[in-house]
Amino acid sequence: MGELRERRDLDAGADLAESVAYAVECGAPEAAEQPDPRWRVLLDPAGHPFCITTEVYDG
């Protein structure tokens, strides 16, 4: 089994493309694998993945 990583979620309403562009401008590269068009996977400075989405969880 792979290494378990601590995960944090931050929800903020915004335009997906604009948010991704800002994160990339701040130095977060997009990950090579993008599993779903509803969100974008980027990498933090340590190489850990994080996601940006505009989807709202209603549960």
CSV table of C-alpha atoms in Angstrom, one decimal:
chain,number,residue,atom,x,y,z
A,1,MET,CA,0.0,0.0,0.0
A,2,GLY,CA,1.2,3.5,-0.8
A,3,GLU,CA,2.3,6.1,1.7
A,4,LEU,CA,-0.5,7.8,3.6
A,5,ARG,CA,-0.5,11.6,3.4
A,6,GLU,CA,-2.2,14.1,5.6
A,7,ARG,CA,-4.9,15.8,3.7
A,8,ARG,CA,-6.6,19.2,4.2
A,9,ASP,CA,-9.6,20.6,2.3
A,10,LEU,CA,-10.2,24.3,1.7
A,11,ASP,CA,-13.4,25.2,0.0
A,12,ALA,CA,-13.7,28.6,-1.6
A,13,GLY,CA,-16.1,29.7,-4.4
A,14,ALA,CA,-14.2,30.9,-7.4
A,15,ASP,CA,-13.7,30.5,-11.1
A,16,LEU,CA,-11.7,27.2,-11.7
A,17,ALA,CA,-9.5,28.5,-14.5
A,18,GLU,CA,-8.7,31.8,-12.6
A,19,SER,CA,-7.9,29.9,-9.4
A,20,VAL,CA,-5.6,27.5,-11.2
A,21,ALA,CA,-3.9,30.3,-13.0
A,22,TYR,CA,-3.3,32.1,-9.7
A,23,ALA,CA,-1.9,28.9,-8.1
A,24,VAL,CA,0.5,28.3,-11.1
A,25,GLU,CA,1.6,32.0,-10.9
A,26,CYS,CA,2.4,31.4,-7.2
A,27,GLY,CA,4.6,28.4,-8.2
A,28,ALA,CA,2.3,25.4,-8.0
A,29,PRO,CA,2.8,23.3,-11.1
A,30,GLU,CA,-0.1,21.3,-12.5
A,31,ALA,CA,0.2,17.5,-12.0
A,32,ALA,CA,0.7,15.4,-15.1
A,33,GLU,CA,-2.4,13.2,-14.2
A,34,GLN,CA,-5.7,15.0,-14.2
A,35,PRO,CA,-8.3,12.4,-13.3
A,36,ASP,CA,-11.5,14.5,-13.6
A,37,PRO,CA,-12.4,17.7,-15.5
A,38,ARG,CA,-14.3,19.0,-12.5
A,39,TRP,CA,-11.1,19.7,-10.6
A,40,ARG,CA,-7.4,20.4,-11.3
A,41,VAL,CA,-4.6,18.7,-9.4
A,42,LEU,CA,-1.5,20.8,-8.6
A,43,LEU,CA,1.6,20.2,-6.5
A,44,ASP,CA,2.8,22.1,-3.5
A,45,PRO,CA,6.5,23.0,-3.0
A,46,ALA,CA,7.1,19.6,-1.4
A,47,GLY,CA,5.5,17.8,-4.3
A,48,HIS,CA,2.3,16.9,-2.5
A,49,PRO,CA,-0.9,17.0,-4.6
A,50,PHE,CA,-3.8,19.3,-3.9
A,51,CYS,CA,-6.9,20.0,-5.8
A,52,ILE,CA,-8.8,23.0,-6.9
A,53,THR,CA,-12.5,22.7,-7.8
A,54,THR,CA,-15.7,24.8,-8.0
A,55,GLU,CA,-17.9,21.8,-7.2
A,56,VAL,CA,-20.0,22.2,-4.1
A,57,TYR,CA,-20.6,19.3,-1.8
A,58,ASP,CA,-24.3,19.3,-0.7
A,59,GLY,CA,-24.2,16.5,1.8
